Short mmCIF file of C-alpha atoms in Angstrom, two decimals:
data_model
loop_
_atom_site.label_atom_id
_atom_site.label_comp_id
_atom_site.label_asym_id
_atom_site.label_seq_id
_atom_site.Cartn_x
_atom_site.Cartn_y
_atom_site.Cartn_z
CA MET A 1 -28.80 49.94 -43.34
CA LYS A 2 -27.34 51.79 -46.32
CA ALA A 3 -23.71 51.44 -47.35
CA ILE A 4 -21.44 52.12 -50.31
CA VAL A 5 -20.67 48.77 -51.89
CA TYR A 6 -18.75 47.48 -54.89
CA GLN A 7 -18.58 43.94 -56.27
CA GLU A 8 -15.80 44.47 -58.82
CA TYR A 9 -12.70 46.60 -59.23
CA GLY A 10 -13.10 49.68 -61.38
CA SER A 11 -13.92 53.37 -61.55
CA PRO A 12 -16.34 55.18 -59.22
CA ASP A 13 -19.06 54.03 -61.62
CA VAL A 14 -19.01 50.57 -60.03
CA VAL A 15 -20.01 51.72 -56.52
CA ARG A 16 -23.63 51.55 -55.37
CA HIS A 17 -25.59 53.01 -52.47
CA ALA A 18 -27.30 49.83 -51.34
CA ASP A 19 -28.96 48.00 -48.47
CA VAL A 20 -26.72 45.66 -46.47
CA ASP A 21 -27.05 43.89 -43.15
CA ARG A 22 -26.33 45.98 -40.10
CA PRO A 23 -23.25 44.58 -38.31
CA ALA A 24 -23.27 43.41 -34.71
CA PRO A 25 -20.32 44.30 -32.47
CA ALA A 26 -18.11 41.36 -31.50
CA ALA A 27 -16.13 41.11 -28.27
CA GLY A 28 -14.06 44.25 -27.81
CA GLU A 29 -16.03 46.17 -30.45
CA VAL A 30 -18.66 48.89 -30.46
CA LEU A 31 -21.26 49.67 -33.09
CA VAL A 32 -20.92 53.26 -34.28
CA ARG A 33 -23.72 55.20 -35.96
CA VAL A 34 -21.63 56.99 -38.57
CA ARG A 35 -22.20 60.74 -38.89
CA ALA A 36 -19.26 61.55 -41.15
CA ALA A 37 -16.62 59.63 -43.09
CA ALA A 38 -13.58 61.06 -44.88
CA LEU A 39 -12.28 59.98 -48.26
CA ASN A 40 -8.62 59.05 -48.54
CA HIS A 41 -6.39 58.29 -51.52
CA ALA A 42 -6.23 54.68 -50.36
CA ASP A 43 -9.98 54.37 -51.00
CA LEU A 44 -9.38 55.02 -54.70
CA LEU A 45 -6.58 52.47 -54.83
CA THR A 46 -8.77 49.89 -53.11
CA LEU A 47 -11.65 50.63 -55.47
CA ARG A 48 -9.52 50.20 -58.57
CA GLY A 49 -7.48 47.32 -57.18
CA THR A 50 -4.24 49.06 -58.05
CA PRO A 51 -1.40 48.51 -57.87
CA LEU A 52 -2.11 44.90 -58.82
CA LEU A 53 0.08 43.68 -55.96
CA LEU A 54 -2.63 44.88 -53.56
CA ARG A 55 -5.02 42.27 -54.93
CA LEU A 56 -3.06 39.55 -53.17
CA VAL A 57 -4.46 41.07 -49.97
CA PHE A 58 -7.82 42.50 -51.05
CA GLY A 59 -8.85 39.79 -53.53
CA VAL A 60 -7.30 38.68 -56.81
CA ARG A 61 -10.32 38.71 -59.15
CA ARG A 62 -12.80 40.68 -57.08
CA PRO A 63 -12.72 42.47 -53.71
CA LYS A 64 -13.14 40.36 -50.59
CA ALA A 65 -14.52 43.29 -48.59
CA THR A 66 -17.30 44.98 -50.52
CA VAL A 67 -17.77 48.18 -48.48
CA LEU A 68 -15.35 51.07 -48.94
CA GLY A 69 -14.04 53.53 -46.37
CA ARG A 70 -11.86 53.72 -43.27
CA ALA A 71 -11.97 57.08 -41.46
CA VAL A 72 -15.20 57.71 -39.55
CA ALA A 73 -16.80 59.71 -36.75
CA GLY A 74 -20.14 59.08 -35.09
CA THR A 75 -22.04 58.02 -31.99
CA VAL A 76 -21.78 54.71 -30.13
CA ALA A 77 -25.04 52.84 -30.74
CA GLU A 78 -24.25 49.48 -29.15
CA ILE A 79 -21.56 47.96 -26.95
CA GLY A 80 -20.03 44.54 -27.54
CA PRO A 81 -18.78 42.20 -24.79
CA ASP A 82 -15.63 43.18 -22.88
CA VAL A 83 -15.85 46.90 -23.69
CA LYS A 84 -15.45 48.99 -20.54
CA ASP A 85 -14.20 52.43 -21.60
CA LEU A 86 -17.07 53.47 -23.88
CA GLN A 87 -20.82 53.62 -23.52
CA VAL A 88 -23.87 54.14 -25.70
CA GLY A 89 -24.18 57.77 -26.73
CA ASP A 90 -20.45 58.57 -26.67
CA GLU A 91 -19.28 60.62 -29.63
CA VAL A 92 -16.20 58.94 -31.09
CA PHE A 93 -13.94 58.79 -34.12
CA GLY A 94 -11.41 56.33 -35.46
CA GLU A 95 -10.34 54.02 -38.25
CA ALA A 96 -12.57 51.20 -39.47
CA ALA A 97 -11.23 48.19 -41.36
CA GLN A 98 -12.51 48.77 -44.89
CA CYS A 99 -16.18 49.25 -43.99
CA GLY A 100 -16.59 52.91 -43.07
CA PHE A 101 -18.81 54.26 -45.86
CA ALA A 102 -21.98 53.04 -44.19
CA GLU A 103 -24.64 54.14 -41.72
CA TYR A 104 -23.28 51.77 -39.06
CA VAL A 105 -19.87 50.21 -38.55
CA ALA A 106 -18.44 47.85 -35.92
CA ILE A 107 -14.98 48.99 -34.76
CA PRO A 108 -12.62 47.70 -32.04
CA ALA A 109 -12.94 50.05 -29.08
CA LYS A 110 -9.14 50.35 -28.83
CA ARG A 111 -9.09 52.07 -32.25
CA LEU A 112 -11.51 54.80 -31.18
CA ALA A 113 -11.17 58.03 -29.25
CA ARG A 114 -13.83 60.28 -27.78
CA LYS A 115 -14.59 63.35 -29.85
CA PRO A 116 -14.24 66.64 -27.97
CA GLU A 117 -17.35 68.80 -27.98
CA GLN A 118 -15.50 71.60 -29.80
CA VAL A 119 -14.65 69.28 -32.73
CA THR A 120 -17.36 68.61 -35.33
CA PHE A 121 -18.06 65.13 -36.69
CA GLU A 122 -16.82 66.29 -40.10
CA GLN A 123 -13.53 67.50 -38.63
CA ALA A 124 -13.08 64.37 -36.52
CA ALA A 125 -13.54 62.10 -39.55
CA THR A 126 -10.52 63.68 -41.26
CA LEU A 127 -8.15 62.76 -38.43
CA PRO A 128 -7.82 58.93 -38.27
CA VAL A 129 -5.90 58.52 -41.55
CA ALA A 130 -4.67 61.88 -42.87
CA GLY A 131 -4.10 63.51 -39.49
CA VAL A 132 -2.37 60.48 -38.01
CA THR A 133 -0.12 60.14 -41.07
CA ALA A 134 0.97 63.77 -40.75
CA LEU A 135 1.59 63.51 -37.01
CA GLN A 136 3.63 60.34 -37.30
CA ALA A 137 5.64 61.75 -40.23
CA LEU A 138 6.66 64.76 -38.15
CA ARG A 139 7.46 62.55 -35.21
CA LEU A 140 9.65 60.38 -37.44
CA GLY A 141 11.37 63.55 -38.63
CA ALA A 142 11.89 64.73 -35.04
CA ALA A 143 10.28 68.10 -35.86
CA ARG A 144 10.71 70.60 -33.03
CA PRO A 145 11.16 74.34 -32.49
CA GLY A 146 13.65 75.75 -34.98
CA THR A 147 13.53 72.76 -37.34
CA THR A 148 13.18 73.59 -41.04
CA VAL A 149 10.58 71.38 -42.72
CA LEU A 150 9.71 71.09 -46.41
CA VAL A 151 6.39 69.46 -47.31
CA ASN A 152 6.03 68.20 -50.89
CA GLY A 153 2.28 67.98 -51.44
CA ALA A 154 1.33 70.64 -48.90
CA SER A 155 -2.22 71.18 -50.16
CA GLY A 156 -3.41 67.58 -49.99
CA GLY A 157 -5.27 65.83 -47.23
CA VAL A 158 -2.13 64.80 -45.36
CA GLY A 159 -0.14 67.86 -46.43
CA THR A 160 -2.56 70.40 -44.96
CA PHE A 161 -2.27 68.64 -41.60
CA THR A 162 1.52 68.39 -41.90
CA VAL A 163 1.91 72.14 -42.46
CA GLN A 164 -0.27 73.05 -39.48
CA LEU A 165 1.15 70.46 -37.11
CA ALA A 166 4.73 71.41 -38.01
CA LYS A 167 3.94 75.04 -37.20
CA ALA A 168 2.26 74.00 -33.95
CA LEU A 169 5.48 72.15 -33.06
CA GLY A 170 7.51 75.31 -33.67
CA ALA A 171 9.08 74.44 -37.03
CA GLU A 172 9.75 76.74 -39.98
CA VAL A 173 7.68 75.33 -42.83
CA THR A 174 8.01 75.47 -46.62
CA GLY A 175 5.10 74.05 -48.59
CA VAL A 176 5.18 72.86 -52.20
CA CYS A 177 1.89 73.08 -54.09
CA SER A 178 0.25 74.42 -57.26
CA THR A 179 -0.74 78.02 -58.02
CA ARG A 180 -4.37 77.21 -57.20
CA ASN A 181 -3.51 76.21 -53.65
CA ALA A 182 -0.68 78.61 -52.79
CA GLU A 183 -2.77 81.11 -50.84
CA MET A 184 -4.53 78.34 -48.95
CA VAL A 185 -1.19 76.82 -47.88
CA ARG A 186 0.00 80.26 -46.72
CA SER A 187 -3.19 80.66 -44.71
CA LEU A 188 -2.36 77.43 -42.89
CA GLY A 189 0.81 79.05 -41.55
CA ALA A 190 3.48 78.05 -44.07
CA ASP A 191 6.43 80.44 -43.83
CA HIS A 192 7.33 79.89 -47.48
CA VAL A 193 5.38 78.49 -50.44
CA ILE A 194 6.90 77.11 -53.65
CA ASP A 195 4.62 76.91 -56.70
CA TYR A 196 5.77 73.78 -58.52
CA THR A 197 4.08 74.94 -61.74
CA ARG A 198 6.49 77.90 -61.89
CA GLU A 199 9.72 76.56 -60.44
CA ASP A 200 11.48 73.30 -59.74
CA PHE A 201 11.69 73.17 -55.97
CA THR A 202 14.51 70.62 -56.11
CA ARG A 203 16.77 73.44 -57.35
CA ASP A 204 16.19 75.53 -54.23
CA THR A 205 19.43 76.62 -52.56
CA ARG A 206 18.09 76.26 -49.02
CA ARG A 207 18.75 73.13 -46.99
CA PHE A 208 16.13 71.54 -44.78
CA ASP A 209 16.28 69.47 -41.64
CA VAL A 210 13.22 67.45 -42.65
CA LEU A 211 11.70 66.75 -46.08
CA ILE A 212 8.32 65.04 -45.99
CA ASP A 213 7.44 63.71 -49.44
CA MET A 214 3.73 63.10 -49.99
CA VAL A 215 4.04 62.89 -53.78
CA GLY A 216 7.12 60.92 -54.78
CA ASN A 217 7.47 62.69 -58.14
CA HIS A 218 11.21 63.47 -58.02
CA PRO A 219 14.28 61.23 -57.82
CA ILE A 220 15.48 60.59 -54.29
CA SER A 221 18.92 61.92 -55.29
CA ALA A 222 17.38 65.29 -56.21
CA LEU A 223 15.50 65.46 -52.92
CA ARG A 224 18.59 64.54 -50.91
CA ARG A 225 20.30 67.64 -52.27
CA LEU A 226 17.72 69.71 -50.41
CA LEU A 227 18.61 68.16 -47.07
CA ALA A 228 21.05 69.41 -44.48
CA PRO A 229 24.01 67.03 -43.94
CA SER A 230 22.16 65.29 -41.12
CA GLY A 231 18.68 65.90 -42.54
CA ILE A 232 15.85 63.39 -42.66
CA TYR A 233 13.91 62.40 -45.80
CA ILE A 234 10.53 60.76 -45.20
CA ALA A 235 8.80 58.92 -48.03
CA SER A 236 5.08 58.73 -47.40
CA ASN A 237 3.62 58.11 -50.84
CA SER A 238 4.45 57.48 -54.49
CA ALA A 239 2.21 56.61 -57.39
CA GLY A 240 4.58 54.12 -58.97
CA GLY A 241 3.66 51.61 -61.65
CA PRO A 242 0.44 49.65 -62.19
CA VAL A 243 1.81 46.38 -60.81
CA LEU A 244 4.12 47.16 -57.88
CA GLY A 245 3.03 50.75 -57.22
CA PRO A 246 5.37 52.58 -54.81
CA ILE A 247 7.21 49.44 -53.65
CA PRO A 248 10.35 49.92 -55.84
CA ARG A 249 10.79 53.53 -54.71
CA LEU A 250 10.25 52.68 -51.06
CA LEU A 251 12.73 49.80 -51.30
CA ALA A 252 15.23 52.13 -52.96
CA THR A 253 14.80 54.56 -50.08
CA VAL A 254 15.57 51.86 -47.55
CA ALA A 255 18.46 50.45 -49.61
CA GLN A 256 20.29 53.80 -49.78
CA THR A 257 20.08 54.51 -46.06
CA PRO A 258 23.27 52.66 -44.95
CA PHE A 259 25.39 54.47 -47.54
CA VAL A 260 24.48 58.11 -46.90
CA ARG A 261 24.89 60.40 -43.93
CA GLN A 262 21.36 61.69 -44.22
CA ARG A 263 18.61 59.55 -42.82
CA LEU A 264 16.11 58.16 -45.33
CA ARG A 265 12.90 56.85 -43.81
CA VAL A 266 9.74 55.14 -45.08
CA LEU A 267 6.63 56.07 -43.15
CA THR A 268 4.19 53.31 -42.27
CA SER A 269 1.47 55.05 -40.30
CA ARG A 270 -0.87 53.20 -37.96
CA SER A 271 -3.82 54.78 -36.26
CA ASN A 272 -4.05 54.48 -32.48
CA ALA A 273 -6.22 56.04 -29.81
CA GLU A 274 -3.41 58.06 -28.23
CA ASP A 275 -2.53 59.82 -31.49
CA LEU A 276 -6.22 60.41 -32.16
CA ARG A 277 -6.55 62.13 -28.79
CA THR A 278 -3.45 64.22 -29.49
CA LEU A 279 -4.84 65.38 -32.83
CA ALA A 280 -8.26 66.12 -31.36
CA GLY A 281 -6.52 68.25 -28.75
CA PHE A 282 -4.77 70.31 -31.44
CA VAL A 283 -8.11 70.87 -33.21
CA SER A 284 -9.98 71.59 -29.99
CA ASP A 285 -7.34 74.16 -28.99
CA GLY A 286 -7.55 75.89 -32.37
CA LYS A 287 -3.96 75.07 -33.32
CA VAL A 288 -5.06 72.90 -36.25
CA THR A 289 -8.13 73.31 -38.45
CA PRO A 290 -8.94 70.42 -40.81
CA VAL A 291 -9.27 71.67 -44.38
CA ILE A 292 -12.51 70.30 -45.84
CA GLU A 293 -12.90 71.09 -49.53
CA ARG A 294 -16.40 69.71 -49.87
CA THR A 295 -19.00 67.48 -48.24
CA TYR A 296 -21.35 65.02 -49.95
CA PRO A 297 -24.24 62.91 -48.69
CA LEU A 298 -23.37 59.22 -48.43
CA SER A 299 -25.64 58.49 -51.41
CA GLU A 300 -23.37 60.62 -53.64
CA THR A 301 -20.12 58.87 -52.78
CA ALA A 302 -19.46 58.07 -56.45
CA ASP A 303 -19.40 61.80 -57.24
CA ALA A 304 -17.10 62.43 -54.29
CA LEU A 305 -14.70 59.74 -55.53
CA ARG A 306 -14.74 61.26 -59.02
CA LEU A 307 -13.78 64.65 -57.57
CA LEU A 308 -10.94 63.10 -55.58
CA GLU A 309 -9.70 61.26 -58.66
CA ARG A 310 -10.10 64.15 -61.12
CA GLU A 311 -8.54 67.06 -59.27
CA HIS A 312 -5.45 67.67 -57.21
CA ALA A 313 -6.51 67.27 -53.61
CA ARG A 314 -7.25 70.40 -51.61
CA GLY A 315 -7.65 69.18 -48.07
CA LYS A 316 -10.29 66.56 -47.42
CA ILE A 317 -13.60 65.44 -48.91
CA VAL A 318 -16.13 64.25 -46.33
CA LEU A 319 -19.27 62.12 -46.61
CA LEU A 320 -22.29 62.78 -44.38
CA ALA A 321 -24.19 59.65 -43.41
#
């Protein structure tokens, strides 16, 4: 089968569309014929091996796993032992363990959900990482009808889901994005949009019940000033330095929590079948529409990665296998 492989850390130039052995499903796994796979920011970090701390897990000198990709959707092609809830031909989606940019992938059945007929493979592939992160961030923030939510990074892969899901939950949403993406964020249902190229949103006089930070580009103290006295700050991402990455900022978030009235939280999202079904229901019902900026054939994954790296994200980029 064909897959996107890399033997060394580096830029998208190091990836190849190559022949590899087709995997066989182990006990509790199914073999999925991949129809679509979504790119995520983590794929770039894994490719480059940054921050360097990640290499303790993924391989110090070179990557241990040589196939990129996590979020996939496709059709069950083969059933492994002890799998009872799925059968050959089922259309499914879920999160693979660093092997998704391929024609076939073996995935534990418990990490998959059936794809509703109304949801396309391309849409389903965007849900296991970006959609789940957004859903779990809003759950951590206790978003509900009447809650005021600010999303820093509203036009990105996770941000576009966060805006729509917050609206579906009945919240009043303010999105922070660039001029290029302002109209798109409004079209997703944001009640207010702040163009960060024209104004510093941390100087806004409004106070929010929930602030979901997908960017991590402002001091926590500045973001806390935007929160209501009992508001919740959720750190989901931060570029950080080349060695430790976002770890210092996330540790600082946790360290401040006991000393302030506001609640400061670090989001660690984990995909699960129940959340996948919930997200698919939102899409199937028309309450959420995954924003897909562009699709590429699997053979052009390097170009897709270059686009993701070069430009500010605008929804998701999807590979077609």
